[in-house]
PDB file of C-alpha atoms and ligand atoms in Angstrom:
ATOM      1  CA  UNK X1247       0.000   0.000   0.000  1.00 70.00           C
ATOM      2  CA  UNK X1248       1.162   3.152  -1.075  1.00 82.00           C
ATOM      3  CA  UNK X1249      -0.537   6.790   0.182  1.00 89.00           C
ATOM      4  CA  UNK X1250       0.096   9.552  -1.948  1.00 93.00           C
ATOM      5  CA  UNK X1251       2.654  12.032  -1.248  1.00 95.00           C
ATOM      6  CA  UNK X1252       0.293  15.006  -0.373  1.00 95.00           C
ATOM      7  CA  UNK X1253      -0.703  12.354   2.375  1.00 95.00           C
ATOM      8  CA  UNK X1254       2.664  12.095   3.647  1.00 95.00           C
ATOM      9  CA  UNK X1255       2.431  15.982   3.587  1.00 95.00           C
ATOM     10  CA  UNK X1256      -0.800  16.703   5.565  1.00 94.00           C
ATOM     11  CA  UNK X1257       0.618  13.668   8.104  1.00 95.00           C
ATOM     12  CA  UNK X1258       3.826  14.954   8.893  1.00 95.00           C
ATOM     13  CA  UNK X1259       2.354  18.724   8.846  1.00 95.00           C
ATOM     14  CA  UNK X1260      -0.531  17.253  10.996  1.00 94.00           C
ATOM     15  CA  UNK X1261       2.122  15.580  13.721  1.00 95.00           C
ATOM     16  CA  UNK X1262       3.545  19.460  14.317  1.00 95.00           C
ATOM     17  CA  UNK X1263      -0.239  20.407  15.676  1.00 94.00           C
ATOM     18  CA  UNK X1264      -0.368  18.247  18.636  1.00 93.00           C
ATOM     19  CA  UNK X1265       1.434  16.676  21.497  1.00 93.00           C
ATOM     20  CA  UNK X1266       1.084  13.440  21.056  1.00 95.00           C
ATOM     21  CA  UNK X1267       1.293  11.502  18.120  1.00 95.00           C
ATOM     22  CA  UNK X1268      -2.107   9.272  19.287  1.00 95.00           C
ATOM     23  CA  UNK X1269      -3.746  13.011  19.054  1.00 96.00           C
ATOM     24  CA  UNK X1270      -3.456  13.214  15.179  1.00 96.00           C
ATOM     25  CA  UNK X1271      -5.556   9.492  14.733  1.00 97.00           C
ATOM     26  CA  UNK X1272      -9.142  10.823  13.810  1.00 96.00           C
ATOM     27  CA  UNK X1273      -7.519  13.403  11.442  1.00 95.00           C
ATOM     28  CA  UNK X1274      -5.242  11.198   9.882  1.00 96.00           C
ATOM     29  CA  UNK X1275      -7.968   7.965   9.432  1.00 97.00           C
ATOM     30  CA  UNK X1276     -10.327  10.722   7.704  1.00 95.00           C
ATOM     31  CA  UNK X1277      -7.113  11.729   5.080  1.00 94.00           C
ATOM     32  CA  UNK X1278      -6.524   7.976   4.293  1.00 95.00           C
ATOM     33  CA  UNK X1279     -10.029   7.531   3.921  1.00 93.00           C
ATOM     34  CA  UNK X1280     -10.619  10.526   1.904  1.00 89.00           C
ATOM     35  CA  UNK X1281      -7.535   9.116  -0.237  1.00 90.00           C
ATOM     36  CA  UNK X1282      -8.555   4.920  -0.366  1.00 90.00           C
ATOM     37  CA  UNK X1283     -11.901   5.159  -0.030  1.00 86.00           C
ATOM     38  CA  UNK X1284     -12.268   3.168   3.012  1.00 93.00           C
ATOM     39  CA  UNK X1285      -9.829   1.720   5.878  1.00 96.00           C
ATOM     40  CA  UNK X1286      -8.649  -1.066   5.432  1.00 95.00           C
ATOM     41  CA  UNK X1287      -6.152  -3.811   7.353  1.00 97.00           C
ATOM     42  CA  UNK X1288      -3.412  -2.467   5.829  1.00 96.00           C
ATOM     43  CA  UNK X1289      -3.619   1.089   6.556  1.00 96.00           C
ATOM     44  CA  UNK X1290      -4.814   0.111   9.610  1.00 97.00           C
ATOM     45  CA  UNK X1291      -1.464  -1.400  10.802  1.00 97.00           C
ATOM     46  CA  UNK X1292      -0.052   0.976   9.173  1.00 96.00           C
ATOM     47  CA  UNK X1293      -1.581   4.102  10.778  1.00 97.00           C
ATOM     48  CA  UNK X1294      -1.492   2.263  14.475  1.00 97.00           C
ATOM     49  CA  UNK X1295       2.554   1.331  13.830  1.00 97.00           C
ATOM     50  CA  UNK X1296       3.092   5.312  12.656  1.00 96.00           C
ATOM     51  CA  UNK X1297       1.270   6.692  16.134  1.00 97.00           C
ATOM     52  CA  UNK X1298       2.968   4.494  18.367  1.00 97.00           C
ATOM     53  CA  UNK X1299      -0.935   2.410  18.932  1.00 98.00           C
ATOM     54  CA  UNK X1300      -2.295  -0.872  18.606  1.00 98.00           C
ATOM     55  CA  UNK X1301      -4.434  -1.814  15.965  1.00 98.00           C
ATOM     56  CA  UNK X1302      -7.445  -2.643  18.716  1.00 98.00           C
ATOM     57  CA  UNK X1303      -6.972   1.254  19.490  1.00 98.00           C
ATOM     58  CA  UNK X1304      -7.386   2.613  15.686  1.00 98.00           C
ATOM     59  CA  UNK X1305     -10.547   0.009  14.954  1.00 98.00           C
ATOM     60  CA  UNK X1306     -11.798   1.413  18.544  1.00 97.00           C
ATOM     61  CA  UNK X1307     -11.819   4.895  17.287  1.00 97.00           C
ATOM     62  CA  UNK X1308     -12.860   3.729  13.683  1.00 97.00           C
ATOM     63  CA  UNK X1309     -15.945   2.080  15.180  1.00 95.00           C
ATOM     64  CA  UNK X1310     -16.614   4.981  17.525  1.00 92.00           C
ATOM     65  CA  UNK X1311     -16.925   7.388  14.588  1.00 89.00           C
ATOM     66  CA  UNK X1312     -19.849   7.048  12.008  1.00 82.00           C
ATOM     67  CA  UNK X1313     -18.163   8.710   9.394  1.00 84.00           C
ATOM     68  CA  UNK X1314     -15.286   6.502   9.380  1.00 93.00           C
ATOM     69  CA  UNK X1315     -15.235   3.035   7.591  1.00 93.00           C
ATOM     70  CA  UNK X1316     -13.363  -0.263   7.259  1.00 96.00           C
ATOM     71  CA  UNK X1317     -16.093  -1.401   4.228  1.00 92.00           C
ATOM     72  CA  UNK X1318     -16.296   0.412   0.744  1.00 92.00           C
ATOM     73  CA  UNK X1319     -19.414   2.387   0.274  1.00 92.00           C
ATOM     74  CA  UNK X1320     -20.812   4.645  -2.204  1.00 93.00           C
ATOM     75  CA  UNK X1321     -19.159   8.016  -3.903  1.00 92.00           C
ATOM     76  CA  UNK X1322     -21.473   9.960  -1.233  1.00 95.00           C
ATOM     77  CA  UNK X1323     -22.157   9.218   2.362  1.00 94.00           C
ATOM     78  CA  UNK X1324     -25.499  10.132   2.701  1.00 97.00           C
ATOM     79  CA  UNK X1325     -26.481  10.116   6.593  1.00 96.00           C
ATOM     80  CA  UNK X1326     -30.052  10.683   7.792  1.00 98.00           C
ATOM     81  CA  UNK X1327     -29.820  11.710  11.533  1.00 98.00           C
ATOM     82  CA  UNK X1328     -33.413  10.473  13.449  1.00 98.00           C
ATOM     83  CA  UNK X1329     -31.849  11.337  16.544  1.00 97.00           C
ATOM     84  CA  UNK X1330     -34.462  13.643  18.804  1.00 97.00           C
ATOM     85  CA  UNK X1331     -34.646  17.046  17.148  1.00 98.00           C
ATOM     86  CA  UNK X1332     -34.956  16.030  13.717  1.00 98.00           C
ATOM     87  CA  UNK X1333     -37.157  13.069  14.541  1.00 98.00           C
ATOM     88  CA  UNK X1334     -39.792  15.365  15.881  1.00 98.00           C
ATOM     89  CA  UNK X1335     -39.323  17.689  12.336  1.00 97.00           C
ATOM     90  CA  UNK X1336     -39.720  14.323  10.000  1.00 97.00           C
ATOM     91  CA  UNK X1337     -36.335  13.187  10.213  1.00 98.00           C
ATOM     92  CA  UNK X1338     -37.555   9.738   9.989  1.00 98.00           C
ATOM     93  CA  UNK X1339     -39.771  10.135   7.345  1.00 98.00           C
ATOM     94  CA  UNK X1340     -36.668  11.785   5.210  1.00 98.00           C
ATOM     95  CA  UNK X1341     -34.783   8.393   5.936  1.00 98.00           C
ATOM     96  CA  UNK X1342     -37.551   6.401   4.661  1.00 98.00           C
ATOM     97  CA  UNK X1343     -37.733   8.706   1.316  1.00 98.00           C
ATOM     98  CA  UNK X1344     -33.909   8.039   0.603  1.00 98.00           C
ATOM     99  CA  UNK X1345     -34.813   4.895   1.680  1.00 98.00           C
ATOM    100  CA  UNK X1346     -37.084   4.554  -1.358  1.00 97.00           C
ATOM    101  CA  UNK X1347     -35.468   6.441  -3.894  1.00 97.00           C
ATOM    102  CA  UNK X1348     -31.968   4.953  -3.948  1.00 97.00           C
ATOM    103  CA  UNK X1349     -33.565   1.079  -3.233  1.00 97.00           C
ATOM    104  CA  UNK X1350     -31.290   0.566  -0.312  1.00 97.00           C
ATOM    105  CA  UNK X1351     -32.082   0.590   3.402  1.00 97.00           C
ATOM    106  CA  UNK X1352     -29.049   1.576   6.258  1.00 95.00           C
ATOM    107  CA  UNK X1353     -25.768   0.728   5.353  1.00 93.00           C
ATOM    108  CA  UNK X1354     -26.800  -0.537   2.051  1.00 95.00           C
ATOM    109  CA  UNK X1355     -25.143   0.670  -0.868  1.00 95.00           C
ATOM    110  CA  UNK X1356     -26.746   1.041  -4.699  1.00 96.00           C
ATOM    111  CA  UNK X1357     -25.737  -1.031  -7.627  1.00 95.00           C
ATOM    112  CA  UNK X1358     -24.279   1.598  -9.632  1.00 94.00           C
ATOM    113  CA  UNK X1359     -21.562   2.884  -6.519  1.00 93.00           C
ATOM    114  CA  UNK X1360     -22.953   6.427  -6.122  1.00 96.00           C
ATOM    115  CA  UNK X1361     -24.474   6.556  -2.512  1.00 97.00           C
ATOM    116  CA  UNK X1362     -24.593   4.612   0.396  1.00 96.00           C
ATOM    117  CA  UNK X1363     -27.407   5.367   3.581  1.00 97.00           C
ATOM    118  CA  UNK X1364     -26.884   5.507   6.697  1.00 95.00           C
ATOM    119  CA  UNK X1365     -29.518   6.378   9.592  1.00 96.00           C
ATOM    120  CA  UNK X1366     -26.987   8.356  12.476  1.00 95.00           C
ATOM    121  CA  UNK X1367     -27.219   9.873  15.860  1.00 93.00           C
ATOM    122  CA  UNK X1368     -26.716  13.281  16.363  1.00 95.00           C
ATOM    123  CA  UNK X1369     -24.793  15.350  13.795  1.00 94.00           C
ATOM    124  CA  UNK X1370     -24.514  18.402  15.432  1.00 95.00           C
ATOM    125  CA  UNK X1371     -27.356  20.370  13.279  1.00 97.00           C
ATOM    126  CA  UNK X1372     -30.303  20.127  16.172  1.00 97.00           C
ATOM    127  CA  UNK X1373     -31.064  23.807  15.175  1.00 97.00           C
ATOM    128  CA  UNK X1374     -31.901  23.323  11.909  1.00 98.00           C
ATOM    129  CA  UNK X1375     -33.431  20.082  12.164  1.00 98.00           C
ATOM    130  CA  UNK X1376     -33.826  18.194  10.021  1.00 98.00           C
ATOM    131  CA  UNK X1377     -30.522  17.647   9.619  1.00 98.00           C
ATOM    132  CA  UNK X1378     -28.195  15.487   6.636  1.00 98.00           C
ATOM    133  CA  UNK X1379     -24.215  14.947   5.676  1.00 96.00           C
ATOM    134  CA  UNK X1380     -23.359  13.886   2.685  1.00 96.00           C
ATOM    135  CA  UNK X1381     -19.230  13.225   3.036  1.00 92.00           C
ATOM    136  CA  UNK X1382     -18.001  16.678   4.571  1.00 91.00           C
ATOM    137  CA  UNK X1383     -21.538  18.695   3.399  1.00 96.00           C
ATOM    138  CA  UNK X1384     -24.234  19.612   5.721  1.00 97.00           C
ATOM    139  CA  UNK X1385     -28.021  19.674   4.559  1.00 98.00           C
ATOM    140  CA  UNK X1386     -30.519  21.496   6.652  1.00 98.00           C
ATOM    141  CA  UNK X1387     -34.133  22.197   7.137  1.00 98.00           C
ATOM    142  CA  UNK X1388     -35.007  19.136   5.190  1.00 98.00           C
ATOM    143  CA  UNK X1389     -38.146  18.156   3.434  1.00 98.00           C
ATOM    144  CA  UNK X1390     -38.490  15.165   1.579  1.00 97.00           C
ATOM    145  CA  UNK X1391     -38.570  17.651  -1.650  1.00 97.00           C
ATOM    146  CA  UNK X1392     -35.585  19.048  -0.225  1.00 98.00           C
ATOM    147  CA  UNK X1393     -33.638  15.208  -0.209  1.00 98.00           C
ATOM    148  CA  UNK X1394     -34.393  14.374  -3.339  1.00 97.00           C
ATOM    149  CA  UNK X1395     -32.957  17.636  -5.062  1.00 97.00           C
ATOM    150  CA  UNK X1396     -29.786  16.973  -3.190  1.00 98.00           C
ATOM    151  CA  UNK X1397     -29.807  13.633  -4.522  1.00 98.00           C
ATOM    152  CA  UNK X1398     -30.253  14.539  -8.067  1.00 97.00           C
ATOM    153  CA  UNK X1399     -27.893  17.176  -7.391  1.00 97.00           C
ATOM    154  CA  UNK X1400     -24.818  14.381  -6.483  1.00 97.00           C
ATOM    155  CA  UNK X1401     -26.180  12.170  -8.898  1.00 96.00           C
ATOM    156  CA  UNK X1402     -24.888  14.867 -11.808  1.00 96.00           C
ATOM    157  CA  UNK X1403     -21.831  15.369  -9.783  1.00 94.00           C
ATOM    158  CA  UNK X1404     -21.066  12.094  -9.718  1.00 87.00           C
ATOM    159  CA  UNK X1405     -17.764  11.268 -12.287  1.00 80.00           C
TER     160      UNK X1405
HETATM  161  S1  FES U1909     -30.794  15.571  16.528  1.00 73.12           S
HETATM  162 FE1  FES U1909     -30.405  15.622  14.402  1.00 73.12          FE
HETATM  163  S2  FES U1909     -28.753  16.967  14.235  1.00 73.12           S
HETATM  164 FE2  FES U1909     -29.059  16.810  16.366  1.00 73.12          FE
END
């Protein structure tokens, strides 16, 4: 396994921001991922050898974090949250529409490799319930209108 060399950049640049080394995990499992498209065993042992960690302490983290992965999933990341604010302002019924219109239910991933689903806690959005993240974007004040223009929209984007 090779990582690019504007990894290697952003790592070593990354180490001079904290302390510790362990501090620069989350960061540095979201570049790989950004870069492999999912975690794998390799970059795994690799990443727990470089911060001086086991691997049970990176796939601790990994599984602690919804928007990191150790299975490939679709071009976008599209996560519903149902937690409390946004299921009292239809955040469940916004699930079931994505749901519906890409044919997969959570963690299922459609045929052609575009999206995945996910149903998640919490994203931090409570205000403008409710609340969606595809990869790195926030979508807000949903309606099930709303969903489905954002899918079309990564649809097109989609190379
Ligand atoms: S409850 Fe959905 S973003 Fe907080």
């Amino acid at each position: 396994m090779k990582l690019s060399d504007q990894f290697e950049a952003r790592f070593a640049e990354m180490l001079t921001h904290y302390p510790t080394k362990r501090s620069a995990l989350v960061p540095t499992l979201l570049y790989a991922q950004d870069e492999l498209g999912f975690l794998t065993d390799e970059v795994i042992a690799e990443l727990a050898q470089r911060l001086d960690l086991t691997e049970l302490e990176v796939r601790n983290v990994i599984s602690y974090y919804s928007m990191l992965t150790t299975k490939p999933r679709g071009r976008y990341n599209v996560q519903i949250c149902t937690n409390i604010a946004c299921m009292l302002r239809g955040g469940e019924e916004i699930l079931e529409h994505c749901e519906r219109k890409l044919g997969v239910g959570h963690k299922g991933t459609t045929a052609d490799g575009i999206f995945s689903l996910e149903e998640v806690e919490c994203i931090g959005a409570c205000s403008w319930a409710p609340a969606a993240q595809v990869n790195y974007d926030f979508h807000e004040n949903l309606t099930t209108e709303k969903i489905e223009t954002v899918l079309e929209e990564y649809k097109k984007k989609a190379p």
